[in-house]
Coordinates of C-alpha atoms in Angstrom, one line a residue:
X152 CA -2.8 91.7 79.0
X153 CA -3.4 93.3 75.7
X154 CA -6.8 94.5 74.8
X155 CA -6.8 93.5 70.9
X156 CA -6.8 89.5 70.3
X157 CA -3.5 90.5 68.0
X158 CA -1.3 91.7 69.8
X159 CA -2.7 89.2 72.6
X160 CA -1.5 86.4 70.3
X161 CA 1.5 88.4 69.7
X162 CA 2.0 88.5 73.6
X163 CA 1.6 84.9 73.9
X164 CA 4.3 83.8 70.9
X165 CA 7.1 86.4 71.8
X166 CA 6.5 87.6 75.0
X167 CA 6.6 91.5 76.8
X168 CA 8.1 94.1 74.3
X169 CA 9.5 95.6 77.8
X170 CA 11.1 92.6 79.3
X171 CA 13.4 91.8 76.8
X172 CA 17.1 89.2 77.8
X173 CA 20.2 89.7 76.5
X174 CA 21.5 87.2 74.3
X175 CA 22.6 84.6 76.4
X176 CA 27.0 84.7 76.5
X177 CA 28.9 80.9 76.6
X178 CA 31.4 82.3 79.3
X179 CA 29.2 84.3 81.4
X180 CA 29.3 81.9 84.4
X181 CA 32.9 81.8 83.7
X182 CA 33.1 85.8 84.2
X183 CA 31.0 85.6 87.1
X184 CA 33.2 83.2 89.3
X185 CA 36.3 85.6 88.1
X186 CA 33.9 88.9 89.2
X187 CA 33.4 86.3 92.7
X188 CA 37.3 86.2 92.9
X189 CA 38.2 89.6 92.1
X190 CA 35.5 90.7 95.1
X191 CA 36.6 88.3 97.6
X192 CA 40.7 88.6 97.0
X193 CA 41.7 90.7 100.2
X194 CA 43.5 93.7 99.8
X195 CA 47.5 93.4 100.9
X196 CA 48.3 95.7 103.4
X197 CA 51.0 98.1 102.9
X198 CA 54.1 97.0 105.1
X199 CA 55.4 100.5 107.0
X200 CA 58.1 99.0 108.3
X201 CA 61.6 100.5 107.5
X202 CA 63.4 98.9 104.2
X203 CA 66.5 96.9 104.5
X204 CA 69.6 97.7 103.2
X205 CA 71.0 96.7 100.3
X206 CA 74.1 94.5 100.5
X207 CA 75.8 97.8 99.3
X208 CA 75.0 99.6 102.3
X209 CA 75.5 97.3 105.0
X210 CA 78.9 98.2 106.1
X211 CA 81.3 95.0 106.6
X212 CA 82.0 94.4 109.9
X213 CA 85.5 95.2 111.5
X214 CA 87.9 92.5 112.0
X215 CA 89.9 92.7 114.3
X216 CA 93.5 93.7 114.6
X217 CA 96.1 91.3 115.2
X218 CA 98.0 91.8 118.0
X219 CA 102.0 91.7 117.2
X220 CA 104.2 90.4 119.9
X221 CA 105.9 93.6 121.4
X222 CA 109.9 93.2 120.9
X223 CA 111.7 92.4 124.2
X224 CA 113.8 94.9 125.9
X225 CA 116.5 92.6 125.2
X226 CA 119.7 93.4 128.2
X227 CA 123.0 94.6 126.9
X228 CA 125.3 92.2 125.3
X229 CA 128.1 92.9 128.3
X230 CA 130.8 92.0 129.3
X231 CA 132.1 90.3 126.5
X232 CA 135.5 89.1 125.8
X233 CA 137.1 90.5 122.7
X234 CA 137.5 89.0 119.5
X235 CA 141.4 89.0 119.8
X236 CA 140.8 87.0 122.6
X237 CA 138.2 84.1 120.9
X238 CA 138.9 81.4 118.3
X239 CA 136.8 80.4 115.6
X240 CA 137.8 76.7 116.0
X241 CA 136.6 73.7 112.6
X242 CA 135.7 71.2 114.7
X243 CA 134.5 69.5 111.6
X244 CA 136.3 71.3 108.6
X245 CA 133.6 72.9 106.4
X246 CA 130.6 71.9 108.3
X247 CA 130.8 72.7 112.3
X248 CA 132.5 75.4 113.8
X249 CA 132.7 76.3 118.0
X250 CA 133.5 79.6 119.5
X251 CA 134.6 78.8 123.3
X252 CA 132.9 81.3 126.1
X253 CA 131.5 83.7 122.9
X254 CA 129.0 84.7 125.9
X255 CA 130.2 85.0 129.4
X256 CA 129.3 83.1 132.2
X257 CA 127.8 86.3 133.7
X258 CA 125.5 87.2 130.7
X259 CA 124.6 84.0 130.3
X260 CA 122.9 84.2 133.7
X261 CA 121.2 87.5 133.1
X262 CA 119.7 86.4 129.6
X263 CA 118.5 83.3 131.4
X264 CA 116.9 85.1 133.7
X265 CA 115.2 87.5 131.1
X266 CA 114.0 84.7 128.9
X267 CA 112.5 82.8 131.5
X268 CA 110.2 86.0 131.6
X269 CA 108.9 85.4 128.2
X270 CA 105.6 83.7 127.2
X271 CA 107.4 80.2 125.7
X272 CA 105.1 78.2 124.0
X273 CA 105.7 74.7 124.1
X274 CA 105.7 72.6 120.8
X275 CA 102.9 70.4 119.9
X276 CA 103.1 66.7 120.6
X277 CA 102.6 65.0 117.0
X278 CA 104.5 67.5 114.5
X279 CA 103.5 68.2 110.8
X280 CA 104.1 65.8 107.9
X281 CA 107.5 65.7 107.2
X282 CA 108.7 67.5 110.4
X283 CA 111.2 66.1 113.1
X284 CA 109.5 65.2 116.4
X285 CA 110.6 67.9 118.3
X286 CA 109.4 68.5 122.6
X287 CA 110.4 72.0 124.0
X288 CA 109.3 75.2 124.8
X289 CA 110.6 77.8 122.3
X290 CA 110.1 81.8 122.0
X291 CA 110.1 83.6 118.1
X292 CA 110.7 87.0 117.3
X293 CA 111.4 89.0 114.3
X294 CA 113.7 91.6 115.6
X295 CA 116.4 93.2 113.4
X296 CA 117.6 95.6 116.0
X297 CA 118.2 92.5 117.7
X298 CA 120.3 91.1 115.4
X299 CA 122.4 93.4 114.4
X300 CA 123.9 93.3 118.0
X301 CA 124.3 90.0 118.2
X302 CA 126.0 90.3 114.6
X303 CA 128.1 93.7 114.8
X304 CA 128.4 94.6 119.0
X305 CA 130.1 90.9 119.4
X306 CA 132.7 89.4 118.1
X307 CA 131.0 87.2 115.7
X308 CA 131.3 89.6 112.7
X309 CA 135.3 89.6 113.1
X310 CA 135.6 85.9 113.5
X311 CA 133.8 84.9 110.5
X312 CA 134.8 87.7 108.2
X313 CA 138.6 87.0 109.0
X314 CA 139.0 84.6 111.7
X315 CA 138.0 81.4 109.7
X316 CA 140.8 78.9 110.5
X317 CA 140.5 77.6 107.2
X318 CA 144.1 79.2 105.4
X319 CA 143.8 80.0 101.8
X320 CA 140.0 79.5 101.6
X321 CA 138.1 82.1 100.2
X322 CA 135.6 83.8 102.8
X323 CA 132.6 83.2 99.9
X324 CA 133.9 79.7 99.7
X325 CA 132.9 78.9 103.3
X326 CA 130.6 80.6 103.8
X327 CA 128.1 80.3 100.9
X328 CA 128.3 83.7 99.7
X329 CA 129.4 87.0 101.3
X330 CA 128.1 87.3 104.7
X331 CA 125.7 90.6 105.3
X332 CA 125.1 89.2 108.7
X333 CA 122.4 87.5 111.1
X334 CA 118.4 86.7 110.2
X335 CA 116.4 88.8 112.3
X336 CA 114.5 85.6 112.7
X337 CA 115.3 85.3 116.5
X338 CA 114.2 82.2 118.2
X339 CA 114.4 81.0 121.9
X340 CA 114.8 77.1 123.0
X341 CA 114.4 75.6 126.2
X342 CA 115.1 72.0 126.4
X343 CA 114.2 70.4 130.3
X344 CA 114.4 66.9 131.6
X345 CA 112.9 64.5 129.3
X346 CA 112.8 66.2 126.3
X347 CA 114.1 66.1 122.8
X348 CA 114.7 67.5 119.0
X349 CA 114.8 64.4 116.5
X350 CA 117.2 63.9 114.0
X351 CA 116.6 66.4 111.1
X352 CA 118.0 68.8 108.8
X353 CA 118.2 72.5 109.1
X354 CA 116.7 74.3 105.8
X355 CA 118.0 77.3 103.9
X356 CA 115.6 80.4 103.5
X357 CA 115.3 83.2 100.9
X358 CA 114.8 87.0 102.3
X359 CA 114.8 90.8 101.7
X360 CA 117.8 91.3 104.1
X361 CA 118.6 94.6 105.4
X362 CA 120.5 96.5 108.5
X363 CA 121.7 99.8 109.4
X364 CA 125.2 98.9 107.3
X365 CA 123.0 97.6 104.3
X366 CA 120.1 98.0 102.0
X367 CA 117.3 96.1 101.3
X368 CA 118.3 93.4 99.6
X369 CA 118.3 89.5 98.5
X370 CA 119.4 87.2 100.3
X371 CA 120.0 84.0 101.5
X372 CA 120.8 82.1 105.2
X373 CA 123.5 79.2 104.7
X374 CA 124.5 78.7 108.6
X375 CA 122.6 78.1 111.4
X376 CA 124.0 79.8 115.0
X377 CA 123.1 78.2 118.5
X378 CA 124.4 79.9 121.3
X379 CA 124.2 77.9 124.5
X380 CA 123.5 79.3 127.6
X381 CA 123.7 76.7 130.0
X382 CA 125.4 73.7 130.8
X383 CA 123.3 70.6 131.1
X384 CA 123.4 66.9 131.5
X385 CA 122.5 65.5 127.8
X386 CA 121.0 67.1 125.4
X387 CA 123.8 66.7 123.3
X388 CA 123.8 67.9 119.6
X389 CA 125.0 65.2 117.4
X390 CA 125.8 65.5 114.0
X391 CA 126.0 62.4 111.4
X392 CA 128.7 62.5 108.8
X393 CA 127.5 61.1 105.3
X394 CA 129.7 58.1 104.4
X395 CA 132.5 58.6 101.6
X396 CA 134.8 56.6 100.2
X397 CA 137.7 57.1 103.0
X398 CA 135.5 56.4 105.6
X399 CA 132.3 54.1 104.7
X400 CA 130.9 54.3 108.4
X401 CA 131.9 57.8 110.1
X402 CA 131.0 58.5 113.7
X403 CA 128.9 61.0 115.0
X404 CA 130.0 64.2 116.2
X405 CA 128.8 65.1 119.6
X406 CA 128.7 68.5 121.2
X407 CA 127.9 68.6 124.6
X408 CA 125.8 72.5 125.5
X409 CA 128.6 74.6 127.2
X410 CA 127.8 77.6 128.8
X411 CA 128.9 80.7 126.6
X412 CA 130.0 78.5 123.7
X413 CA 128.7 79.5 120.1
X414 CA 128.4 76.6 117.4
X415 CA 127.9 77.5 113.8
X416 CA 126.9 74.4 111.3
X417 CA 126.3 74.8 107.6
X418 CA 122.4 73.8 106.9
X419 CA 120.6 73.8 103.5
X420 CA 121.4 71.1 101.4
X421 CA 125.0 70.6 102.5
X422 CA 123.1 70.0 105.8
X423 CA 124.3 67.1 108.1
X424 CA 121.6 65.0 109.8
X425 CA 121.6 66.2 113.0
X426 CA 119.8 65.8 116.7
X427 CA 119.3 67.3 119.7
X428 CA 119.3 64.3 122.5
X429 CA 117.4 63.8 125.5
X430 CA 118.0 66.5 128.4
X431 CA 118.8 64.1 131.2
X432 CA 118.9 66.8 133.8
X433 CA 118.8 70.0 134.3
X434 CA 117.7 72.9 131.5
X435 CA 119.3 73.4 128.1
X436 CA 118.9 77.1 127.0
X437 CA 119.6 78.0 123.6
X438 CA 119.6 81.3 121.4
X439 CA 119.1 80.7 117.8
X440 CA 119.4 82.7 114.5
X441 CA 121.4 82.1 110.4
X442 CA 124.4 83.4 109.1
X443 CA 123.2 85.5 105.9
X444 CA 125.0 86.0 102.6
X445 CA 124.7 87.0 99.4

């Protein structure tokens, strides 16, 4: 306490000289619950483990290869019986032709043989929209090799190029164009007991055509070739004439599968409606490919 009565009174209205308070702030509670936050938020940890890589770094993964159906080791297309010796007979002028033992009875056998060691696939069930129902096991290749044999080491190639049976018709005429030769497009049918092909037409394709005789080039398929190699009870392919004005109500055109026999039918929109009927016993083999033209 302060000796004079002054500054006693002085003490008593104003307090210590030495124990003076700060002015008193409006947000200082405010400050000191952020101070308590900023004390009591923990520290992060740093993370040591190894970064990720950016999408740009992550290499994609490999897909894998598909795996292309090796081309068969096809057997030689011997014996065969000359062209001089064959008839390219209109068995329907302009629209099916037949070319009696083409194969012989003796190759037939051996491509049998060699087929039946090929993995066939048999055709779904319920077919696409706008597809024939068709039940067989069938075999696809794209083999140009192939072919060519079939086109040039037989006697195909000199039947249709001069052995046409149709006089004074022009080659082009018949055929669509000017035949180059066959579309590589190889395919295998096997028809046994119970089944079928429905009626349907056979479309024309567009392709880059080429062959040991000719260059790349555009072209077109306008024929479809069916060699049968077996002889079968039914499975019949029967061809439907459109009505005209000579004959309102034509009849079909059967042709019975003949061992050796070639058939060649025009197909694209001069296409007839066509079917191959129920096998009733035994196997029908058949070896498909197109005539192709420019």
């Amino acid at each position: 306490m302060p000796r004079n009565p002054l500054h006693y009174l002085q003490f008593l209205l104003h307090g210590s000289r030495d124990a003076k308070h700060p002015p008193r702030k409006k947000n200082q509670a405010k400050e000191r619950r952020t101070r308590r936050r900023k004390i009591e938020k923990p520290k992060q940890t740093q993370n040591h483990a190894p970064k990720s890589k950016s999408k740009k770094d992550i290499a994609p993964p490999k897909q894998p290869q598909q795996q292309q159906t090796p081309k068969p080791n096809w057997p030689p297309l011997r014996p065969l019986i000359p062209s001089s010796d064959l008839t390219l007979d209109p068995l329907l002028p302009d629209q099916i032709y037949l070319i009696p033992n083409f194969f012989t009875a003796n190759l037939c056998k051996t491509y049998v043989s060699f087929l039946s060691s090929l993995p066939l696939t048999t055709t779904p069930g319920k077919p696409k929209k706008g597809d024939a129902v068709r039940v067989n096991d069938r075999f696809q290749i794209q083999d140009e090799r192939f072919a060519e044999s079939l086109w040039s080491g037989t006697a195909l190639k000199d039947l249709v190029m001069n052995g046409n049976g149709e006089g004074e018709r022009s080659m082009k005429e018949i055929w669509g164009g000017e035949p180059l030769g066959l579309n590589a497009n190889i395919r295998i049918y096997r028809y046994s007991k119970g089944q079928f092909f429905a009626q349907h037409y056979d479309d024309s394709n567009t392709l880059t055509f080429s062959s040991p005789s000719h260059p790349s080039q555009p072209a077109r398929t306008t024929w479809t070739l069916l060699i049968y190699l077996t002889t079968c009870s039914g499975g019949e392919t029967i061809f439907y004439p459109e009505s005209t004005r000579g004959n309102r109500n034509p009849e079909p055109v059967s042709v019975a599968p003949v061992t050796g026999m070639a058939l060649l039918h025009r197909h694209g929109d001069r296409c007839l409606l066509h079917e191959g009927s129920e096998v009733s016993d035994g196997e029908k083999w058949v070896l498909r490919s197109d005539l192709v033209v420019r």
